[in-house]
CSV table of C-alpha atoms and ligand atoms in Angstrom, one decimal:
chain,number,residue,atom,x,y,z
A,1029,UNK,CA,0.1,0.3,0.0
A,1030,UNK,CA,1.5,3.7,-1.2
A,1031,UNK,CA,1.2,5.8,1.6
A,1032,UNK,CA,0.7,9.8,0.3
A,1033,UNK,CA,1.9,12.8,1.7
A,1034,UNK,CA,-0.8,13.9,3.6
A,1035,UNK,CA,-1.1,18.0,4.6
A,1036,UNK,CA,-4.6,17.8,6.4
A,1037,UNK,CA,-5.1,20.9,9.0
A,1038,UNK,CA,-5.9,17.4,11.6
A,1039,UNK,CA,-6.1,14.9,12.0
A,1040,UNK,CA,-3.2,15.3,10.7
A,1041,UNK,CA,-0.5,13.2,9.4
A,1042,UNK,CA,1.9,11.1,12.1
A,1043,UNK,CA,5.5,9.5,11.9
A,1044,UNK,CA,5.6,6.7,9.9
A,1045,UNK,CA,7.0,4.8,12.7
A,1046,UNK,CA,4.4,5.3,15.3
A,1047,UNK,CA,1.3,3.5,12.9
A,1048,UNK,CA,3.9,0.3,12.2
A,1049,UNK,CA,4.5,0.7,16.0
A,1050,UNK,CA,0.8,0.6,17.1
A,1051,UNK,CA,0.1,-2.1,14.3
A,1052,UNK,CA,2.8,-3.9,15.0
A,1053,UNK,CA,1.5,-4.7,18.5
A,1054,UNK,CA,-2.2,-4.0,17.7
A,1055,UNK,CA,-3.0,-7.7,18.8
A,1056,UNK,CA,-1.7,-8.0,22.5
A,1057,UNK,CA,1.1,-5.3,23.7
A,1058,UNK,CA,4.5,-6.9,24.3
A,1059,UNK,CA,4.3,-9.2,28.1
A,1060,UNK,CA,0.2,-7.9,28.7
A,1061,UNK,CA,-1.6,-11.0,25.9
A,1062,UNK,CA,-4.0,-8.0,25.4
A,1063,UNK,CA,-4.0,-5.5,22.9
A,1064,UNK,CA,-4.3,-1.1,24.6
A,1065,UNK,CA,-7.6,-1.0,23.1
A,1066,UNK,CA,-8.9,-3.8,25.5
A,1067,UNK,CA,-7.3,-3.4,28.4
A,1068,UNK,CA,-8.3,-1.2,32.1
A,1069,UNK,CA,-7.2,2.3,32.3
A,1070,UNK,CA,-6.4,1.0,35.9
A,1071,UNK,CA,-4.9,-1.7,35.0
A,1072,UNK,CA,-0.1,-1.3,35.1
A,1073,UNK,CA,0.3,-2.0,32.2
A,1074,UNK,CA,-2.6,1.2,30.9
A,1075,UNK,CA,-0.6,2.9,34.0
A,1076,UNK,CA,2.9,2.3,33.1
A,1077,UNK,CA,1.4,3.9,29.5
A,1078,UNK,CA,0.3,6.4,31.2
A,1079,UNK,CA,3.2,7.6,33.3
A,1080,UNK,CA,5.4,7.3,30.6
A,1081,UNK,CA,3.3,9.9,28.2
A,1082,UNK,CA,3.6,11.8,30.8
A,1083,UNK,CA,7.4,11.7,32.0
A,1084,UNK,CA,7.7,12.1,28.2
A,1085,UNK,CA,6.7,15.2,27.8
A,1086,UNK,CA,7.9,16.3,31.3
A,1087,UNK,CA,10.9,16.0,29.5
A,1088,UNK,CA,10.4,17.1,26.3
A,1089,UNK,CA,9.1,20.5,27.3
A,1090,UNK,CA,11.0,20.4,31.2
A,1091,UNK,CA,8.0,20.9,32.9
A,1092,UNK,CA,9.1,21.5,36.3
A,1093,UNK,CA,7.0,20.0,39.6
A,1094,UNK,CA,4.6,22.2,40.3
A,1095,UNK,CA,2.8,21.8,36.7
A,1096,UNK,CA,-0.1,19.4,36.5
A,1097,UNK,CA,0.1,17.4,33.4
A,1098,UNK,CA,-3.3,16.0,32.0
A,1099,UNK,CA,-4.8,14.4,29.4
A,1100,UNK,CA,-8.1,15.6,29.1
A,1101,UNK,CA,-11.4,15.0,26.2
A,1102,UNK,CA,-13.9,17.2,25.1
A,1103,UNK,CA,-11.3,18.7,22.4
A,1104,UNK,CA,-10.0,22.2,22.6
A,1105,UNK,CA,-12.6,23.9,21.9
A,1106,UNK,CA,-13.8,22.3,25.2
A,1107,UNK,CA,-10.6,24.5,27.3
A,1108,UNK,CA,-12.4,27.4,25.7
A,1109,UNK,CA,-15.1,27.0,28.2
A,1110,UNK,CA,-13.2,25.2,31.1
A,1111,UNK,CA,-10.4,27.9,31.1
A,1112,UNK,CA,-13.2,30.5,32.5
A,1113,UNK,CA,-15.1,29.1,34.3
A,1114,UNK,CA,-12.1,27.4,36.5
A,1115,UNK,CA,-9.5,30.1,36.1
A,1116,UNK,CA,-11.5,34.3,36.2
A,1117,UNK,CA,-12.7,34.0,40.0
A,1118,UNK,CA,-14.2,36.5,39.7
A,1119,UNK,CA,-11.8,38.7,37.7
A,1120,UNK,CA,-12.5,39.7,34.1
A,1121,UNK,CA,-10.3,37.5,31.3
A,1122,UNK,CA,-8.0,39.5,28.1
A,1123,UNK,CA,-8.1,38.2,24.8
A,1124,UNK,CA,-5.8,38.3,21.7
A,1125,UNK,CA,-8.4,37.9,19.0
A,1126,UNK,CA,-5.5,36.6,16.2
A,1127,UNK,CA,-8.0,34.0,13.6
A,1128,UNK,CA,-10.7,31.9,13.9
A,1129,UNK,CA,-9.7,29.8,17.6
A,1130,UNK,CA,-9.2,32.0,19.6
A,1131,UNK,CA,-12.4,34.3,18.5
A,1132,UNK,CA,-14.0,31.2,18.5
A,1133,UNK,CA,-12.3,30.5,22.3
A,1134,UNK,CA,-13.5,33.8,23.2
A,1135,UNK,CA,-16.9,33.9,22.1
A,1136,UNK,CA,-16.7,31.4,24.3
A,1137,UNK,CA,-15.8,32.7,27.6
A,1138,UNK,CA,-18.2,35.5,27.1
A,1139,UNK,CA,-20.0,32.8,27.9
A,1140,UNK,CA,-19.4,32.1,31.6
A,1141,UNK,CA,-18.0,35.7,32.5
A,1142,UNK,CA,-15.9,38.8,32.3
A,1143,UNK,CA,-13.5,39.0,29.0
A,1144,UNK,CA,-12.3,41.5,27.1
A,1145,UNK,CA,-10.8,41.3,23.7
A,1146,UNK,CA,-7.8,43.5,23.5
A,1147,UNK,CA,-6.3,43.5,20.2
A,1148,UNK,CA,-8.7,41.5,16.9
A,1149,UNK,CA,-7.1,41.5,13.9
A,1150,UNK,CA,-10.5,40.8,11.9
A,1151,UNK,CA,-10.5,43.9,9.9
A,1152,UNK,CA,-7.3,42.2,7.4
A,1153,UNK,CA,-9.2,38.5,8.0
A,1154,UNK,CA,-6.9,37.7,10.2
A,1155,UNK,CA,-3.2,38.1,8.6
A,1156,UNK,CA,-0.5,40.0,11.2
A,1157,UNK,CA,-0.1,39.6,14.8
A,1158,UNK,CA,-0.1,43.0,17.6
A,1159,UNK,CA,3.7,43.5,18.5
A,1160,UNK,CA,5.1,43.0,22.0
A,1161,UNK,CA,4.1,46.8,22.9
A,1162,UNK,CA,0.3,46.5,22.1
A,1163,UNK,CA,-0.1,43.4,24.0
A,1164,UNK,CA,2.0,45.3,26.7
A,1165,UNK,CA,-0.3,49.1,26.4
A,1166,UNK,CA,-3.7,47.2,26.4
A,1167,UNK,CA,-3.6,43.8,28.9
A,1168,UNK,CA,-5.3,44.9,32.1
A,1169,UNK,CA,-3.1,44.6,35.0
A,1170,UNK,CA,-5.2,42.8,36.9
A,1171,UNK,CA,-6.2,40.8,34.1
A,1172,UNK,CA,-7.1,36.8,35.3
A,1173,UNK,CA,-4.5,36.1,32.7
A,1174,UNK,CA,-4.1,36.9,28.8
A,1175,UNK,CA,-6.0,34.5,26.7
A,1176,UNK,CA,-3.8,33.4,22.7
A,1177,UNK,CA,-3.6,31.1,19.9
A,1178,UNK,CA,-0.1,30.8,20.4
A,1179,UNK,CA,-0.5,29.7,15.7
A,1180,UNK,CA,-3.9,29.6,14.5
A,1181,UNK,CA,-4.5,26.7,12.5
A,1182,UNK,CA,-6.3,28.6,10.1
A,1183,UNK,CA,-4.9,32.0,9.0
A,1184,UNK,CA,-1.0,31.0,9.4
A,1185,UNK,CA,0.0,33.2,11.7
A,1186,UNK,CA,2.3,31.7,14.7
A,1187,UNK,CA,3.3,34.0,17.9
A,1188,UNK,CA,7.5,33.8,18.1
A,1189,UNK,CA,7.6,34.5,21.1
A,1190,UNK,CA,4.9,34.3,24.1
A,1191,UNK,CA,3.8,37.4,25.0
A,1192,UNK,CA,5.9,38.9,28.1
A,1193,UNK,CA,3.6,40.8,30.1
A,1194,UNK,CA,3.1,40.8,34.1
A,1195,UNK,CA,0.3,38.7,33.9
A,1196,UNK,CA,-0.2,34.9,33.5
A,1197,UNK,CA,-0.1,33.4,30.2
A,1198,UNK,CA,-3.5,30.6,28.2
A,1199,UNK,CA,-2.3,29.5,25.9
A,1200,UNK,CA,-4.0,27.8,22.6
A,1201,UNK,CA,-0.9,25.9,21.7
A,1202,UNK,CA,-3.6,23.3,19.7
A,1203,UNK,CA,-1.3,23.7,15.8
A,1204,UNK,CA,2.1,23.6,17.0
A,1205,UNK,CA,2.7,21.7,20.6
A,1206,UNK,CA,6.2,20.0,20.4
A,1207,UNK,CA,6.9,22.4,17.2
A,1208,UNK,CA,9.7,23.8,19.1
A,1209,UNK,CA,11.0,24.2,23.4
A,1210,UNK,CA,9.3,26.5,25.6
A,1211,UNK,CA,10.0,28.4,28.6
A,1212,UNK,CA,6.9,26.8,29.8
A,1213,UNK,CA,7.3,28.9,33.4
A,1214,UNK,CA,5.8,31.5,30.9
A,1215,UNK,CA,2.9,30.2,30.8
A,1216,UNK,CA,0.0,29.7,33.2
A,1217,UNK,CA,-2.0,26.9,31.1
A,1218,UNK,CA,-0.9,25.5,27.8
A,1219,UNK,CA,-3.4,23.1,26.1
A,1220,UNK,CA,-3.4,21.1,22.4
A,1221,UNK,CA,-5.5,19.0,20.9
A,1222,UNK,CA,-4.0,16.1,20.3
A,1223,UNK,CA,-4.8,15.6,16.4
A,1224,UNK,CA,-2.4,18.4,15.0
A,1225,UNK,CA,1.3,17.7,15.6
A,1226,UNK,CA,0.9,15.0,18.7
A,1227,UNK,CA,-1.1,11.9,18.0
A,1228,UNK,CA,-5.1,11.2,17.1
A,1229,UNK,CA,-7.4,12.8,18.1
A,1230,UNK,CA,-9.4,12.4,21.9
A,1231,UNK,CA,-7.1,13.5,23.7
A,1232,UNK,CA,-6.3,17.1,24.2
A,1233,UNK,CA,-3.0,17.5,26.7
A,1234,UNK,CA,-3.0,20.2,28.5
A,1235,UNK,CA,0.2,21.9,31.4
A,1236,UNK,CA,-1.1,23.7,33.9
A,1237,UNK,CA,0.5,25.4,36.9
A,1238,UNK,CA,-0.4,24.4,40.5
A,1239,UNK,CA,-1.8,27.7,41.4
A,1240,UNK,CA,-4.1,27.3,38.3
A,1241,UNK,CA,-5.0,23.8,39.2
A,1242,UNK,CA,-5.7,25.2,42.8
A,1243,UNK,CA,-8.2,27.6,41.2
A,1244,UNK,CA,-10.9,25.7,40.5
A,1245,UNK,CA,-14.2,27.3,42.5
A,1246,UNK,CA,-16.5,24.0,42.9
A,1247,UNK,CA,-18.1,22.3,39.6
A,1248,UNK,CA,-19.5,19.4,38.1
A,1249,UNK,CA,-15.9,16.6,38.3
A,1250,UNK,CA,-15.2,16.8,34.3
A,1251,UNK,CA,-15.1,20.5,34.1
A,1252,UNK,CA,-12.9,20.8,37.1
A,1253,UNK,CA,-9.0,21.2,36.3
A,1254,UNK,CA,-8.9,20.6,40.2
A,1255,UNK,CA,-11.1,17.6,40.3
A,1256,UNK,CA,-8.7,16.2,37.4
A,1257,UNK,CA,-5.4,17.2,38.2
A,1258,UNK,CA,-5.8,14.9,41.6
A,1259,UNK,CA,-7.5,12.0,39.9
A,1260,UNK,CA,-4.1,12.6,37.7
A,1261,UNK,CA,-6.7,12.5,34.7
A,1262,UNK,CA,-8.3,9.3,35.7
A,1263,UNK,CA,-12.0,10.3,37.3
A,1264,UNK,CA,-13.6,8.5,34.8
A,1265,UNK,CA,-12.2,6.5,31.8
A,1266,UNK,CA,-9.7,8.4,29.5
A,1267,UNK,CA,-9.2,8.1,26.6
A,1268,UNK,CA,-6.7,5.2,26.5
A,1269,UNK,CA,-5.6,4.3,22.3
A,1270,UNK,CA,-5.1,8.1,22.0
A,1271,UNK,CA,-3.1,8.4,24.8
A,1272,UNK,CA,-0.9,5.2,24.3
A,1273,UNK,CA,-0.1,7.3,20.7
A,1274,UNK,CA,1.0,10.0,22.4
A,1275,UNK,CA,3.4,8.1,24.0
A,1276,UNK,CA,4.4,6.2,20.7
A,1277,UNK,CA,4.7,9.9,19.2
A,1278,UNK,CA,6.7,11.8,22.1
A,1279,UNK,CA,9.4,8.7,22.2
A,1280,UNK,CA,9.6,9.8,18.3
A,1281,UNK,CA,10.6,12.5,19.4
A,1282,UNK,CA,12.5,11.5,22.2
A,1283,UNK,CA,14.5,9.2,21.1
A,1284,UNK,CA,14.6,9.3,16.5
A,1285,UNK,CA,14.1,12.8,16.2
A,1286,UNK,CA,16.4,13.5,19.5
A,1287,UNK,CA,14.2,17.0,21.5
A,1288,UNK,CA,12.5,19.9,20.7
A,1289,UNK,CA,15.7,21.9,19.2
A,1290,UNK,CA,16.4,19.8,17.0
A,1291,UNK,CA,12.3,19.4,15.4
A,1292,UNK,CA,12.5,22.9,15.2
A,1293,UNK,CA,15.5,22.7,12.9
A,1294,UNK,CA,14.0,21.0,10.8
A,1295,UNK,CA,10.5,22.7,11.1
A,1296,UNK,CA,11.9,26.0,10.3
A,1297,UNK,CA,14.1,23.9,6.9
A,1298,UNK,CA,10.9,22.7,6.1
A,1299,UNK,CA,8.9,25.7,6.3
A,1300,UNK,CA,11.3,28.2,4.3
A,1301,UNK,CA,10.9,24.8,1.9
A,1302,UNK,CA,7.7,26.6,0.6
A,1303,UNK,CA,7.6,30.7,2.1
A,1304,UNK,CA,11.5,30.4,-0.5
A,1305,UNK,CA,8.9,29.2,-3.5
A,1306,UNK,CA,5.8,31.9,-2.9
A,1307,UNK,CA,8.3,35.0,-2.3
A,1308,UNK,CA,10.2,33.0,-5.6
A,1309,UNK,CA,7.2,33.2,-7.4
A,1310,UNK,CA,6.7,36.8,-8.2
A,1311,UNK,CA,3.1,37.5,-6.9
A,1312,UNK,CA,1.8,34.3,-9.1
A,1313,UNK,CA,1.7,32.2,-5.1
A,1314,UNK,CA,0.9,35.1,-2.6
A,1315,UNK,CA,1.0,33.9,1.4
A,1316,UNK,CA,-2.0,34.8,3.6
A,1317,UNK,CA,0.0,35.7,6.4
A,1318,UNK,CA,2.3,38.7,6.9
A,1319,UNK,CA,6.2,37.9,6.4
A,1320,UNK,CA,6.4,38.9,10.0
A,1321,UNK,CA,4.5,36.7,11.3
A,1322,UNK,CA,4.3,33.1,8.7
A,1323,UNK,CA,3.4,30.4,10.6
A,1324,UNK,CA,6.0,26.7,10.7
A,1325,UNK,CA,3.2,25.1,10.8
A,1326,UNK,CA,0.5,25.8,9.0
A,1327,UNK,CA,1.2,27.8,5.7
A,1328,UNK,CA,-2.1,29.1,3.7
A,1329,UNK,CA,-1.7,30.7,0.4
A,1330,UNK,CA,-3.5,31.4,-3.0
A,1331,UNK,CA,-3.1,32.4,-6.2
A,1332,UNK,CA,-4.4,35.4,-7.9
A,1333,UNK,CA,-7.3,34.1,-9.3
A,1334,UNK,CA,-9.0,30.8,-8.1
A,1335,UNK,CA,-9.9,29.6,-11.7
A,1336,UNK,CA,-6.8,27.2,-11.8
A,1337,UNK,CA,-7.9,26.2,-7.6
A,1338,UNK,CA,-9.3,23.1,-9.1
A,1339,UNK,CA,-6.5,22.4,-11.8
A,1340,UNK,CA,-3.8,22.7,-8.8
A,1341,UNK,CA,-5.5,20.5,-6.2
A,1342,UNK,CA,-5.9,17.5,-8.8
A,1343,UNK,CA,-2.5,18.1,-10.3
A,1344,UNK,CA,-1.2,17.7,-7.0
A,1345,UNK,CA,-3.7,14.5,-5.6
A,1346,UNK,CA,-2.2,13.0,-9.0
A,1347,UNK,CA,1.6,13.3,-7.5
A,1348,UNK,CA,0.7,11.9,-4.3
A,1349,UNK,CA,0.4,15.9,-2.5
A,1350,UNK,CA,-3.8,15.4,-0.4
A,1351,UNK,CA,-5.2,18.1,1.1
A,1352,UNK,CA,-4.4,20.7,0.1
A,1353,UNK,CA,-7.2,22.7,-0.1
A,1354,UNK,CA,-7.2,25.9,1.5
A,1355,UNK,CA,-10.2,26.7,4.6
A,1356,UNK,CA,-13.4,28.5,2.7
A,1357,UNK,CA,-12.2,31.4,5.4
A,1358,UNK,CA,-8.8,31.7,3.2
A,1359,UNK,CA,-9.4,30.2,-0.2
A,1360,UNK,CA,-7.0,28.9,-2.1
A,1361,UNK,CA,-4.6,26.6,-0.4
A,1362,UNK,CA,-3.2,25.2,3.1
A,1363,UNK,CA,-0.3,23.1,3.5
A,1364,UNK,CA,0.0,21.9,6.8
A,1365,UNK,CA,4.0,20.8,7.5
A,1366,UNK,CA,3.4,19.5,11.3
A,1367,UNK,CA,6.2,17.7,12.8
A,1368,UNK,CA,6.0,14.4,11.4
A,1369,UNK,CA,5.2,15.6,7.6
A,1370,UNK,CA,8.4,14.3,6.4
A,1371,UNK,CA,10.9,16.3,4.7
A,1372,UNK,CA,10.5,14.6,1.5
A,1373,UNK,CA,6.8,16.0,1.5
A,1374,UNK,CA,7.7,19.5,2.0
A,1375,UNK,CA,10.6,19.0,-0.7
A,1376,UNK,CA,7.9,17.0,-2.9
A,1377,UNK,CA,5.6,20.3,-2.6
A,1378,UNK,CA,7.4,23.0,-3.2
A,1379,UNK,CA,9.1,21.6,-6.7
A,1380,UNK,CA,5.3,20.8,-7.7
A,1381,UNK,CA,4.2,24.1,-6.5
A,1382,UNK,CA,7.6,25.4,-9.1
A,1383,UNK,CA,5.8,22.9,-11.9
A,1384,UNK,CA,2.6,24.2,-11.3
A,1385,UNK,CA,3.6,27.9,-12.1
A,1386,UNK,CA,5.7,26.6,-15.2
A,1387,UNK,CA,3.2,25.0,-17.1
A,1388,UNK,CA,0.2,27.4,-16.1
A,1389,UNK,CA,1.7,30.5,-15.1
B,1763,PMP,N1,-7.9,25.5,18.9
B,1763,PMP,C1,-7.0,25.0,17.9
B,1763,PMP,C2,-5.5,26.2,17.1
B,1763,PMP,C3,-7.1,24.5,16.3
B,1763,PMP,O1,-6.3,24.1,15.2
B,1763,PMP,C4,-8.9,23.6,16.9
B,1763,PMP,C5,-8.5,22.7,16.0
B,1763,PMP,N2,-8.6,22.5,14.7
B,1763,PMP,C6,-9.3,24.0,17.8
B,1763,PMP,C7,-8.6,24.8,18.2
B,1763,PMP,C8,-10.5,22.8,18.1
B,1763,PMP,O2,-10.4,22.4,18.6
B,1763,PMP,P1,-11.3,20.8,19.6
B,1763,PMP,O3,-11.4,20.2,17.6
B,1763,PMP,O4,-10.3,19.1,18.7
B,1763,PMP,O5,-11.7,21.0,19.9
């Protein structure tokens, strides 16, 4: 069976080694004689899997003891509501609205409590990001937290560094988690749905500082960080298989890639291949994001008109380059080049884009 290069924004490509490992052990985990799909989440083998996933994440991201790592359900979307439910403590939170996902997070927060938009890039269809001076000037000193999405999956804008402000940061890193080393101590919370850069759909990774976890008021159990953390994400049956694959992905990052610094170097090279083609195309290809905030993970671009969009997608698919259609709010194309996208796939796409331009341009 031939695998194509899959540029989907998520669920997205997984490392081939991870799929092979999952396939190899699917019928029976070594020494267990049962599939990971069949064992109790309270069993020793599953406890070993979740412990190992957490240990890997802690090692990769250099997470100190005063942070909890949680494996939650409900996708990143549920976090949009849980965060204000748990963290507001009667205060208001400030939001940077830099694209579709932070906009959605703000609209969910509004249903829960007080929050404010302090920057919104909607006028230019979210192709830029605020400067740190703009953020600093706008953020309320007594905000419960500053919320932002470090990478907007649809618009392809990505913060090169976290905002430097005096209030705690809460960050949706769904489409960039594990793409480079970060200083976790700058955050009260970083979270990510797994199905882009960490594993399959079904589990959401939440890394939260203890004083944030302790902010939870009395809430139904599955909505309360303090109750979830107290039970080590096992208040109820967790998404066992997804957590198992996260363990395999983090094994791959540690042992095959060699950690997040090595991953970052590869990601920079991959993104440069595509942006170089866009920039050298003399306007044939137009990137959506402004140069200074281009994402290394999601590369949305279009051509001057959409007349050849269908042809581009059809010819790309024939060349084994799939799932390149852009989101309808941006149009054109989007190449999601997460950690697991091999360099070869990006090289092939870059070559295809050049050939397409020569043929049709
Ligand atoms: N945040 C970002 C940045 C996303 O890209 C997505 C999914 N595309 C979400 C949140 C929502 O994630 P989920 O579908 O897991 O709720």
